[in-house]
């Protein structure tokens, strides 16, 4: 049974309704944070290859059920894989969201995100949370390292796999950080669909 979702409730509402305690999401985005692949073509290709299935929610944030090829395109850690593909009594269930392409590189971060490190001297940028609003409204802002004084855009700091910048995100709910990683075949598929490289990280709201 797929949930009946009205035209007014978007994917975000869906996620909120079924996930009071957010386990986490696996996020896929382009290596180049400025890249803006065609979302419609990408979704079509992911559906064709069975990564995503039926559309669950109308609205700005498109939400999809997992497709028949989903489990073969991710590698799961541990032997007990508990993937619920249907909503059940408010428990987290696995689905995929593809929000609209953003105008500029945008930072996705969560409670698991730690201060990024300078790639030159490894110093941490401790006040990154206070800088987020500025980065969102000043897409070309550079960040000067408090230790070595080198200036780089915020996406060239080392966020590890705990956050990251991009314009288009594929968000796989609900995946605990490191519980699942994309296979080389999934990266190949993304590269073929968009002509650009991809990477992944994890976010917990
Ligand atoms: Zn530095």
mmCIF file with all atom_site columns, C-alpha atoms and ligand atoms in Angstrom:
data_model
loop_
_atom_site.group_PDB
_atom_site.id
_atom_site.type_symbol
_atom_site.label_atom_id
_atom_site.label_alt_id
_atom_site.label_comp_id
_atom_site.label_asym_id
_atom_site.label_entity_id
_atom_site.label_seq_id
_atom_site.pdbx_PDB_ins_code
_atom_site.Cartn_x
_atom_site.Cartn_y
_atom_site.Cartn_z
_atom_site.occupancy
_atom_site.B_iso_or_equiv
_atom_site.pdbx_formal_charge
_atom_site.auth_seq_id
_atom_site.auth_comp_id
_atom_site.auth_asym_id
_atom_site.auth_atom_id
_atom_site.pdbx_PDB_model_num
ATOM   1   C  CA  . UNK A 1 1   ? 0.000  0.000  0.000   1.00 0.00 ? 1   UNK A CA  1
ATOM   2   C  CA  . UNK A 1 2   ? 1.354  3.372  -0.983  1.00 0.00 ? 2   UNK A CA  1
ATOM   3   C  CA  . UNK A 1 3   ? 0.319  6.322  1.139   1.00 0.00 ? 3   UNK A CA  1
ATOM   4   C  CA  . UNK A 1 4   ? -2.410 8.524  -0.219  1.00 0.00 ? 4   UNK A CA  1
ATOM   5   C  CA  . UNK A 1 5   ? -0.815 11.930 -0.399  1.00 0.00 ? 5   UNK A CA  1
ATOM   6   C  CA  . UNK A 1 6   ? -2.750 14.978 -1.461  1.00 0.00 ? 6   UNK A CA  1
ATOM   7   C  CA  . UNK A 1 7   ? -1.426 17.512 -3.921  1.00 0.00 ? 7   UNK A CA  1
ATOM   8   C  CA  . UNK A 1 8   ? -0.792 19.976 -1.108  1.00 0.00 ? 8   UNK A CA  1
ATOM   9   C  CA  . UNK A 1 9   ? 1.525  17.793 0.956   1.00 0.00 ? 9   UNK A CA  1
ATOM   10  C  CA  . UNK A 1 10  ? 5.016  17.657 -0.450  1.00 0.00 ? 10  UNK A CA  1
ATOM   11  C  CA  . UNK A 1 11  ? 7.790  15.201 0.204   1.00 0.00 ? 11  UNK A CA  1
ATOM   12  C  CA  . UNK A 1 12  ? 9.035  17.119 3.223   1.00 0.00 ? 12  UNK A CA  1
ATOM   13  C  CA  . UNK A 1 13  ? 5.680  16.744 4.934   1.00 0.00 ? 13  UNK A CA  1
ATOM   14  C  CA  . UNK A 1 14  ? 5.772  13.066 4.148   1.00 0.00 ? 14  UNK A CA  1
ATOM   15  C  CA  . UNK A 1 15  ? 9.181  12.714 5.769   1.00 0.00 ? 15  UNK A CA  1
ATOM   16  C  CA  . UNK A 1 16  ? 8.100  14.687 8.810   1.00 0.00 ? 16  UNK A CA  1
ATOM   17  C  CA  . UNK A 1 17  ? 4.970  12.628 9.278   1.00 0.00 ? 17  UNK A CA  1
ATOM   18  C  CA  . UNK A 1 18  ? 6.703  9.266  9.210   1.00 0.00 ? 18  UNK A CA  1
ATOM   19  C  CA  . UNK A 1 19  ? 9.964  10.189 10.938  1.00 0.00 ? 19  UNK A CA  1
ATOM   20  C  CA  . UNK A 1 20  ? 9.596  11.920 14.301  1.00 0.00 ? 20  UNK A CA  1
ATOM   21  C  CA  . UNK A 1 21  ? 13.191 10.911 15.165  1.00 0.00 ? 21  UNK A CA  1
ATOM   22  C  CA  . UNK A 1 22  ? 15.259 11.298 12.080  1.00 0.00 ? 22  UNK A CA  1
ATOM   23  C  CA  . UNK A 1 23  ? 17.569 8.299  11.583  1.00 0.00 ? 23  UNK A CA  1
ATOM   24  C  CA  . UNK A 1 24  ? 19.419 9.975  8.769   1.00 0.00 ? 24  UNK A CA  1
ATOM   25  C  CA  . UNK A 1 25  ? 19.616 10.265 5.032   1.00 0.00 ? 25  UNK A CA  1
ATOM   26  C  CA  . UNK A 1 26  ? 22.155 9.329  2.437   1.00 0.00 ? 26  UNK A CA  1
ATOM   27  C  CA  . UNK A 1 27  ? 22.688 12.327 0.149   1.00 0.00 ? 27  UNK A CA  1
ATOM   28  C  CA  . UNK A 1 28  ? 24.077 12.189 -3.376  1.00 0.00 ? 28  UNK A CA  1
ATOM   29  C  CA  . UNK A 1 29  ? 25.285 15.356 -5.076  1.00 0.00 ? 29  UNK A CA  1
ATOM   30  C  CA  . UNK A 1 30  ? 27.662 16.415 -7.822  1.00 0.00 ? 30  UNK A CA  1
ATOM   31  C  CA  . UNK A 1 31  ? 31.408 16.686 -7.129  1.00 0.00 ? 31  UNK A CA  1
ATOM   32  C  CA  . UNK A 1 32  ? 31.276 20.178 -8.607  1.00 0.00 ? 32  UNK A CA  1
ATOM   33  C  CA  . UNK A 1 33  ? 28.892 22.111 -6.316  1.00 0.00 ? 33  UNK A CA  1
ATOM   34  C  CA  . UNK A 1 34  ? 28.044 24.460 -9.219  1.00 0.00 ? 34  UNK A CA  1
ATOM   35  C  CA  . UNK A 1 35  ? 26.806 21.680 -11.502 1.00 0.00 ? 35  UNK A CA  1
ATOM   36  C  CA  . UNK A 1 36  ? 23.076 21.760 -12.190 1.00 0.00 ? 36  UNK A CA  1
ATOM   37  C  CA  . UNK A 1 37  ? 22.024 18.563 -13.976 1.00 0.00 ? 37  UNK A CA  1
ATOM   38  C  CA  . UNK A 1 38  ? 18.553 18.308 -15.526 1.00 0.00 ? 38  UNK A CA  1
ATOM   39  C  CA  . UNK A 1 39  ? 16.434 16.968 -12.674 1.00 0.00 ? 39  UNK A CA  1
ATOM   40  C  CA  . UNK A 1 40  ? 13.694 15.502 -14.876 1.00 0.00 ? 40  UNK A CA  1
ATOM   41  C  CA  . UNK A 1 41  ? 16.153 13.565 -17.066 1.00 0.00 ? 41  UNK A CA  1
ATOM   42  C  CA  . UNK A 1 42  ? 18.024 12.318 -14.013 1.00 0.00 ? 42  UNK A CA  1
ATOM   43  C  CA  . UNK A 1 43  ? 14.834 11.065 -12.337 1.00 0.00 ? 43  UNK A CA  1
ATOM   44  C  CA  . UNK A 1 44  ? 13.772 9.354  -15.589 1.00 0.00 ? 44  UNK A CA  1
ATOM   45  C  CA  . UNK A 1 45  ? 17.096 7.537  -15.829 1.00 0.00 ? 45  UNK A CA  1
ATOM   46  C  CA  . UNK A 1 46  ? 17.031 6.502  -12.150 1.00 0.00 ? 46  UNK A CA  1
ATOM   47  C  CA  . UNK A 1 47  ? 13.517 5.127  -12.665 1.00 0.00 ? 47  UNK A CA  1
ATOM   48  C  CA  . UNK A 1 48  ? 14.533 3.321  -15.859 1.00 0.00 ? 48  UNK A CA  1
ATOM   49  C  CA  . UNK A 1 49  ? 17.358 1.569  -13.990 1.00 0.00 ? 49  UNK A CA  1
ATOM   50  C  CA  . UNK A 1 50  ? 15.068 0.660  -11.091 1.00 0.00 ? 50  UNK A CA  1
ATOM   51  C  CA  . UNK A 1 51  ? 16.712 2.827  -8.417  1.00 0.00 ? 51  UNK A CA  1
ATOM   52  C  CA  . UNK A 1 52  ? 13.524 4.770  -7.840  1.00 0.00 ? 52  UNK A CA  1
ATOM   53  C  CA  . UNK A 1 53  ? 9.975  3.515  -8.147  1.00 0.00 ? 53  UNK A CA  1
ATOM   54  C  CA  . UNK A 1 54  ? 6.538  5.038  -8.023  1.00 0.00 ? 54  UNK A CA  1
ATOM   55  C  CA  . UNK A 1 55  ? 6.105  8.701  -7.186  1.00 0.00 ? 55  UNK A CA  1
ATOM   56  C  CA  . UNK A 1 56  ? 4.723  9.087  -3.653  1.00 0.00 ? 56  UNK A CA  1
ATOM   57  C  CA  . UNK A 1 57  ? 4.121  12.799 -3.299  1.00 0.00 ? 57  UNK A CA  1
ATOM   58  C  CA  . UNK A 1 58  ? 3.309  15.641 -5.615  1.00 0.00 ? 58  UNK A CA  1
ATOM   59  C  CA  . UNK A 1 59  ? 4.615  19.050 -4.737  1.00 0.00 ? 59  UNK A CA  1
ATOM   60  C  CA  . UNK A 1 60  ? 7.897  20.859 -4.999  1.00 0.00 ? 60  UNK A CA  1
ATOM   61  C  CA  . UNK A 1 61  ? 9.979  18.123 -3.385  1.00 0.00 ? 61  UNK A CA  1
ATOM   62  C  CA  . UNK A 1 62  ? 9.387  14.995 -5.410  1.00 0.00 ? 62  UNK A CA  1
ATOM   63  C  CA  . UNK A 1 63  ? 9.288  11.807 -3.301  1.00 0.00 ? 63  UNK A CA  1
ATOM   64  C  CA  . UNK A 1 64  ? 9.553  8.325  -4.742  1.00 0.00 ? 64  UNK A CA  1
ATOM   65  C  CA  . UNK A 1 65  ? 9.299  4.766  -3.503  1.00 0.00 ? 65  UNK A CA  1
ATOM   66  C  CA  . UNK A 1 66  ? 12.419 2.671  -3.869  1.00 0.00 ? 66  UNK A CA  1
ATOM   67  C  CA  . UNK A 1 67  ? 12.562 0.736  -7.137  1.00 0.00 ? 67  UNK A CA  1
ATOM   68  C  CA  . UNK A 1 68  ? 13.299 -2.957 -7.813  1.00 0.00 ? 68  UNK A CA  1
ATOM   69  C  CA  . UNK A 1 69  ? 17.005 -2.215 -8.421  1.00 0.00 ? 69  UNK A CA  1
ATOM   70  C  CA  . UNK A 1 70  ? 17.474 -0.097 -5.283  1.00 0.00 ? 70  UNK A CA  1
ATOM   71  C  CA  . UNK A 1 71  ? 19.114 -2.730 -3.059  1.00 0.00 ? 71  UNK A CA  1
ATOM   72  C  CA  . UNK A 1 72  ? 21.596 -3.766 -5.749  1.00 0.00 ? 72  UNK A CA  1
ATOM   73  C  CA  . UNK A 1 73  ? 22.790 -0.173 -6.274  1.00 0.00 ? 73  UNK A CA  1
ATOM   74  C  CA  . UNK A 1 74  ? 23.731 0.364  -2.607  1.00 0.00 ? 74  UNK A CA  1
ATOM   75  C  CA  . UNK A 1 75  ? 26.051 -1.597 -0.346  1.00 0.00 ? 75  UNK A CA  1
ATOM   76  C  CA  . UNK A 1 76  ? 24.724 -2.133 3.161   1.00 0.00 ? 76  UNK A CA  1
ATOM   77  C  CA  . UNK A 1 77  ? 26.951 -2.483 6.200   1.00 0.00 ? 77  UNK A CA  1
ATOM   78  C  CA  . UNK A 1 78  ? 26.163 -5.369 8.524   1.00 0.00 ? 78  UNK A CA  1
ATOM   79  C  CA  . UNK A 1 79  ? 24.050 -8.368 7.790   1.00 0.00 ? 79  UNK A CA  1
ATOM   80  C  CA  . UNK A 1 80  ? 20.698 -7.240 9.182   1.00 0.00 ? 80  UNK A CA  1
ATOM   81  C  CA  . UNK A 1 81  ? 19.316 -4.935 6.542   1.00 0.00 ? 81  UNK A CA  1
ATOM   82  C  CA  . UNK A 1 82  ? 15.978 -3.575 7.642   1.00 0.00 ? 82  UNK A CA  1
ATOM   83  C  CA  . UNK A 1 83  ? 14.570 -1.715 4.705   1.00 0.00 ? 83  UNK A CA  1
ATOM   84  C  CA  . UNK A 1 84  ? 10.902 -0.931 4.996   1.00 0.00 ? 84  UNK A CA  1
ATOM   85  C  CA  . UNK A 1 85  ? 9.678  0.259  1.645   1.00 0.00 ? 85  UNK A CA  1
ATOM   86  C  CA  . UNK A 1 86  ? 6.146  0.945  2.833   1.00 0.00 ? 86  UNK A CA  1
ATOM   87  C  CA  . UNK A 1 87  ? 4.998  3.253  5.603   1.00 0.00 ? 87  UNK A CA  1
ATOM   88  C  CA  . UNK A 1 88  ? 3.950  1.196  8.609   1.00 0.00 ? 88  UNK A CA  1
ATOM   89  C  CA  . UNK A 1 89  ? 2.517  2.624  11.833  1.00 0.00 ? 89  UNK A CA  1
ATOM   90  C  CA  . UNK A 1 90  ? 4.702  5.708  11.771  1.00 0.00 ? 90  UNK A CA  1
ATOM   91  C  CA  . UNK A 1 91  ? 7.977  3.751  11.559  1.00 0.00 ? 91  UNK A CA  1
ATOM   92  C  CA  . UNK A 1 92  ? 10.688 5.114  9.253   1.00 0.00 ? 92  UNK A CA  1
ATOM   93  C  CA  . UNK A 1 93  ? 10.451 3.752  5.763   1.00 0.00 ? 93  UNK A CA  1
ATOM   94  C  CA  . UNK A 1 94  ? 12.813 4.004  2.885   1.00 0.00 ? 94  UNK A CA  1
ATOM   95  C  CA  . UNK A 1 95  ? 12.064 6.463  0.108   1.00 0.00 ? 95  UNK A CA  1
ATOM   96  C  CA  . UNK A 1 96  ? 13.883 8.907  -2.143  1.00 0.00 ? 96  UNK A CA  1
ATOM   97  C  CA  . UNK A 1 97  ? 13.457 12.667 -2.425  1.00 0.00 ? 97  UNK A CA  1
ATOM   98  C  CA  . UNK A 1 98  ? 14.749 14.916 -5.180  1.00 0.00 ? 98  UNK A CA  1
ATOM   99  C  CA  . UNK A 1 99  ? 14.270 18.611 -4.286  1.00 0.00 ? 99  UNK A CA  1
ATOM   100 C  CA  . UNK A 1 100 ? 14.377 21.261 -7.029  1.00 0.00 ? 100 UNK A CA  1
ATOM   101 C  CA  . UNK A 1 101 ? 17.768 22.450 -8.283  1.00 0.00 ? 101 UNK A CA  1
ATOM   102 C  CA  . UNK A 1 102 ? 19.015 25.411 -6.235  1.00 0.00 ? 102 UNK A CA  1
ATOM   103 C  CA  . UNK A 1 103 ? 20.247 28.600 -7.820  1.00 0.00 ? 103 UNK A CA  1
ATOM   104 C  CA  . UNK A 1 104 ? 23.635 28.495 -6.066  1.00 0.00 ? 104 UNK A CA  1
ATOM   105 C  CA  . UNK A 1 105 ? 25.684 25.908 -4.162  1.00 0.00 ? 105 UNK A CA  1
ATOM   106 C  CA  . UNK A 1 106 ? 23.805 25.294 -0.904  1.00 0.00 ? 106 UNK A CA  1
ATOM   107 C  CA  . UNK A 1 107 ? 25.061 23.716 2.324   1.00 0.00 ? 107 UNK A CA  1
ATOM   108 C  CA  . UNK A 1 108 ? 23.149 20.662 3.505   1.00 0.00 ? 108 UNK A CA  1
ATOM   109 C  CA  . UNK A 1 109 ? 24.030 20.132 7.156   1.00 0.00 ? 109 UNK A CA  1
ATOM   110 C  CA  . UNK A 1 110 ? 22.469 18.501 10.190  1.00 0.00 ? 110 UNK A CA  1
ATOM   111 C  CA  . UNK A 1 111 ? 23.026 17.603 13.822  1.00 0.00 ? 111 UNK A CA  1
ATOM   112 C  CA  . UNK A 1 112 ? 25.767 15.181 12.740  1.00 0.00 ? 112 UNK A CA  1
ATOM   113 C  CA  . UNK A 1 113 ? 27.725 17.878 10.868  1.00 0.00 ? 113 UNK A CA  1
ATOM   114 C  CA  . UNK A 1 114 ? 31.024 18.851 12.516  1.00 0.00 ? 114 UNK A CA  1
ATOM   115 C  CA  . UNK A 1 115 ? 33.171 21.930 11.950  1.00 0.00 ? 115 UNK A CA  1
ATOM   116 C  CA  . UNK A 1 116 ? 34.921 21.586 8.565   1.00 0.00 ? 116 UNK A CA  1
ATOM   117 C  CA  . UNK A 1 117 ? 38.704 21.570 8.351   1.00 0.00 ? 117 UNK A CA  1
ATOM   118 C  CA  . UNK A 1 118 ? 40.949 23.838 6.278   1.00 0.00 ? 118 UNK A CA  1
ATOM   119 C  CA  . UNK A 1 119 ? 42.422 21.664 3.530   1.00 0.00 ? 119 UNK A CA  1
ATOM   120 C  CA  . UNK A 1 120 ? 45.753 23.508 3.918   1.00 0.00 ? 120 UNK A CA  1
ATOM   121 C  CA  . UNK A 1 121 ? 46.440 23.407 7.665   1.00 0.00 ? 121 UNK A CA  1
ATOM   122 C  CA  . UNK A 1 122 ? 43.588 21.203 9.003   1.00 0.00 ? 122 UNK A CA  1
ATOM   123 C  CA  . UNK A 1 123 ? 42.342 23.927 11.387  1.00 0.00 ? 123 UNK A CA  1
ATOM   124 C  CA  . UNK A 1 124 ? 38.633 23.693 12.155  1.00 0.00 ? 124 UNK A CA  1
ATOM   125 C  CA  . UNK A 1 125 ? 36.162 26.436 11.244  1.00 0.00 ? 125 UNK A CA  1
ATOM   126 C  CA  . UNK A 1 126 ? 34.366 26.460 14.581  1.00 0.00 ? 126 UNK A CA  1
ATOM   127 C  CA  . UNK A 1 127 ? 31.824 29.199 13.800  1.00 0.00 ? 127 UNK A CA  1
ATOM   128 C  CA  . UNK A 1 128 ? 30.529 27.618 10.588  1.00 0.00 ? 128 UNK A CA  1
ATOM   129 C  CA  . UNK A 1 129 ? 26.914 27.492 11.808  1.00 0.00 ? 129 UNK A CA  1
ATOM   130 C  CA  . UNK A 1 130 ? 26.886 31.287 12.303  1.00 0.00 ? 130 UNK A CA  1
ATOM   131 C  CA  . UNK A 1 131 ? 28.186 31.724 8.744   1.00 0.00 ? 131 UNK A CA  1
ATOM   132 C  CA  . UNK A 1 132 ? 25.497 29.652 7.036   1.00 0.00 ? 132 UNK A CA  1
ATOM   133 C  CA  . UNK A 1 133 ? 23.028 32.491 6.450   1.00 0.00 ? 133 UNK A CA  1
ATOM   134 C  CA  . UNK A 1 134 ? 25.789 34.630 4.941   1.00 0.00 ? 134 UNK A CA  1
ATOM   135 C  CA  . UNK A 1 135 ? 26.864 31.813 2.607   1.00 0.00 ? 135 UNK A CA  1
ATOM   136 C  CA  . UNK A 1 136 ? 23.262 31.296 1.521   1.00 0.00 ? 136 UNK A CA  1
ATOM   137 C  CA  . UNK A 1 137 ? 22.851 34.962 0.532   1.00 0.00 ? 137 UNK A CA  1
ATOM   138 C  CA  . UNK A 1 138 ? 26.431 35.518 -0.741  1.00 0.00 ? 138 UNK A CA  1
ATOM   139 C  CA  . UNK A 1 139 ? 27.118 32.611 -3.091  1.00 0.00 ? 139 UNK A CA  1
ATOM   140 C  CA  . UNK A 1 140 ? 30.647 33.763 -3.899  1.00 0.00 ? 140 UNK A CA  1
ATOM   141 C  CA  . UNK A 1 141 ? 31.797 34.334 -0.309  1.00 0.00 ? 141 UNK A CA  1
ATOM   142 C  CA  . UNK A 1 142 ? 35.293 33.159 0.537   1.00 0.00 ? 142 UNK A CA  1
ATOM   143 C  CA  . UNK A 1 143 ? 36.242 31.892 3.972   1.00 0.00 ? 143 UNK A CA  1
ATOM   144 C  CA  . UNK A 1 144 ? 39.603 32.937 5.399   1.00 0.00 ? 144 UNK A CA  1
ATOM   145 C  CA  . UNK A 1 145 ? 41.178 30.271 7.601   1.00 0.00 ? 145 UNK A CA  1
ATOM   146 C  CA  . UNK A 1 146 ? 41.616 31.639 11.155  1.00 0.00 ? 146 UNK A CA  1
ATOM   147 C  CA  . UNK A 1 147 ? 44.969 29.836 11.397  1.00 0.00 ? 147 UNK A CA  1
ATOM   148 C  CA  . UNK A 1 148 ? 46.802 29.926 8.039   1.00 0.00 ? 148 UNK A CA  1
ATOM   149 C  CA  . UNK A 1 149 ? 44.874 32.917 6.537   1.00 0.00 ? 149 UNK A CA  1
ATOM   150 C  CA  . UNK A 1 150 ? 44.261 31.165 3.198   1.00 0.00 ? 150 UNK A CA  1
ATOM   151 C  CA  . UNK A 1 151 ? 40.882 32.063 1.656   1.00 0.00 ? 151 UNK A CA  1
ATOM   152 C  CA  . UNK A 1 152 ? 38.740 29.432 -0.046  1.00 0.00 ? 152 UNK A CA  1
ATOM   153 C  CA  . UNK A 1 153 ? 35.044 29.081 -0.849  1.00 0.00 ? 153 UNK A CA  1
ATOM   154 C  CA  . UNK A 1 154 ? 33.216 27.149 1.893   1.00 0.00 ? 154 UNK A CA  1
ATOM   155 C  CA  . UNK A 1 155 ? 32.753 24.073 -0.339  1.00 0.00 ? 155 UNK A CA  1
ATOM   156 C  CA  . UNK A 1 156 ? 36.522 23.659 -0.606  1.00 0.00 ? 156 UNK A CA  1
ATOM   157 C  CA  . UNK A 1 157 ? 36.760 23.057 3.144   1.00 0.00 ? 157 UNK A CA  1
ATOM   158 C  CA  . UNK A 1 158 ? 36.808 19.431 4.255   1.00 0.00 ? 158 UNK A CA  1
ATOM   159 C  CA  . UNK A 1 159 ? 33.309 18.554 5.495   1.00 0.00 ? 159 UNK A CA  1
ATOM   160 C  CA  . UNK A 1 160 ? 34.041 14.827 5.463   1.00 0.00 ? 160 UNK A CA  1
ATOM   161 C  CA  . UNK A 1 161 ? 30.832 12.900 4.814   1.00 0.00 ? 161 UNK A CA  1
ATOM   162 C  CA  . UNK A 1 162 ? 28.883 14.913 7.370   1.00 0.00 ? 162 UNK A CA  1
ATOM   163 C  CA  . UNK A 1 163 ? 27.575 17.671 5.122   1.00 0.00 ? 163 UNK A CA  1
ATOM   164 C  CA  . UNK A 1 164 ? 28.250 19.333 1.823   1.00 0.00 ? 164 UNK A CA  1
ATOM   165 C  CA  . UNK A 1 165 ? 27.412 21.877 -0.853  1.00 0.00 ? 165 UNK A CA  1
ATOM   166 C  CA  . UNK A 1 166 ? 25.510 21.315 -4.046  1.00 0.00 ? 166 UNK A CA  1
ATOM   167 C  CA  . UNK A 1 167 ? 22.671 22.520 -6.229  1.00 0.00 ? 167 UNK A CA  1
ATOM   168 C  CA  . UNK A 1 168 ? 20.948 19.200 -6.853  1.00 0.00 ? 168 UNK A CA  1
ATOM   169 C  CA  . UNK A 1 169 ? 20.565 16.569 -4.129  1.00 0.00 ? 169 UNK A CA  1
ATOM   170 C  CA  . UNK A 1 170 ? 19.197 13.033 -4.226  1.00 0.00 ? 170 UNK A CA  1
ATOM   171 C  CA  . UNK A 1 171 ? 18.149 12.246 -0.648  1.00 0.00 ? 171 UNK A CA  1
ATOM   172 C  CA  . UNK A 1 172 ? 17.621 8.659  0.446   1.00 0.00 ? 172 UNK A CA  1
ATOM   173 C  CA  . UNK A 1 173 ? 15.560 8.441  3.636   1.00 0.00 ? 173 UNK A CA  1
ATOM   174 C  CA  . UNK A 1 174 ? 16.021 6.858  6.187   1.00 0.00 ? 174 UNK A CA  1
ATOM   175 C  CA  . UNK A 1 175 ? 19.586 5.654  6.248   1.00 0.00 ? 175 UNK A CA  1
ATOM   176 C  CA  . UNK A 1 176 ? 21.756 5.831  9.352   1.00 0.00 ? 176 UNK A CA  1
ATOM   177 C  CA  . UNK A 1 177 ? 25.183 7.420  8.567   1.00 0.00 ? 177 UNK A CA  1
ATOM   178 C  CA  . UNK A 1 178 ? 27.475 4.816  6.952   1.00 0.00 ? 178 UNK A CA  1
ATOM   179 C  CA  . UNK A 1 179 ? 24.706 2.196  6.987   1.00 0.00 ? 179 UNK A CA  1
ATOM   180 C  CA  . UNK A 1 180 ? 24.614 2.224  3.193   1.00 0.00 ? 180 UNK A CA  1
ATOM   181 C  CA  . UNK A 1 181 ? 27.070 3.433  0.556   1.00 0.00 ? 181 UNK A CA  1
ATOM   182 C  CA  . UNK A 1 182 ? 26.523 3.894  -3.185  1.00 0.00 ? 182 UNK A CA  1
ATOM   183 C  CA  . UNK A 1 183 ? 27.998 1.149  -5.385  1.00 0.00 ? 183 UNK A CA  1
ATOM   184 C  CA  . UNK A 1 184 ? 30.327 1.964  -8.310  1.00 0.00 ? 184 UNK A CA  1
ATOM   185 C  CA  . UNK A 1 185 ? 27.412 0.983  -10.564 1.00 0.00 ? 185 UNK A CA  1
ATOM   186 C  CA  . UNK A 1 186 ? 25.239 3.720  -9.031  1.00 0.00 ? 186 UNK A CA  1
ATOM   187 C  CA  . UNK A 1 187 ? 27.998 6.303  -9.509  1.00 0.00 ? 187 UNK A CA  1
ATOM   188 C  CA  . UNK A 1 188 ? 28.397 5.135  -13.140 1.00 0.00 ? 188 UNK A CA  1
ATOM   189 C  CA  . UNK A 1 189 ? 24.679 5.548  -13.659 1.00 0.00 ? 189 UNK A CA  1
ATOM   190 C  CA  . UNK A 1 190 ? 24.742 9.087  -12.211 1.00 0.00 ? 190 UNK A CA  1
ATOM   191 C  CA  . UNK A 1 191 ? 27.739 10.046 -14.343 1.00 0.00 ? 191 UNK A CA  1
ATOM   192 C  CA  . UNK A 1 192 ? 26.082 8.689  -17.488 1.00 0.00 ? 192 UNK A CA  1
ATOM   193 C  CA  . UNK A 1 193 ? 22.841 10.524 -16.680 1.00 0.00 ? 193 UNK A CA  1
ATOM   194 C  CA  . UNK A 1 194 ? 24.482 13.883 -16.008 1.00 0.00 ? 194 UNK A CA  1
ATOM   195 C  CA  . UNK A 1 195 ? 27.959 13.940 -17.562 1.00 0.00 ? 195 UNK A CA  1
ATOM   196 C  CA  . UNK A 1 196 ? 29.534 14.931 -14.250 1.00 0.00 ? 196 UNK A CA  1
ATOM   197 C  CA  . UNK A 1 197 ? 31.038 13.219 -11.191 1.00 0.00 ? 197 UNK A CA  1
ATOM   198 C  CA  . UNK A 1 198 ? 29.118 12.531 -7.965  1.00 0.00 ? 198 UNK A CA  1
ATOM   199 C  CA  . UNK A 1 199 ? 29.817 12.008 -4.283  1.00 0.00 ? 199 UNK A CA  1
ATOM   200 C  CA  . UNK A 1 200 ? 27.831 11.147 -1.155  1.00 0.00 ? 200 UNK A CA  1
ATOM   201 C  CA  . UNK A 1 201 ? 27.458 12.143 2.477   1.00 0.00 ? 201 UNK A CA  1
ATOM   202 C  CA  . UNK A 1 202 ? 25.022 11.706 5.380   1.00 0.00 ? 202 UNK A CA  1
ATOM   203 C  CA  . UNK A 1 203 ? 22.714 14.108 7.194   1.00 0.00 ? 203 UNK A CA  1
ATOM   204 C  CA  . UNK A 1 204 ? 20.735 13.682 10.404  1.00 0.00 ? 204 UNK A CA  1
ATOM   205 C  CA  . UNK A 1 205 ? 18.115 16.377 11.067  1.00 0.00 ? 205 UNK A CA  1
HETATM 206 ZN ZN1 . LIG B 2 .   ? 44.282 26.855 7.289   1.00 0.00 ? 1   LIG B ZN1 1
#
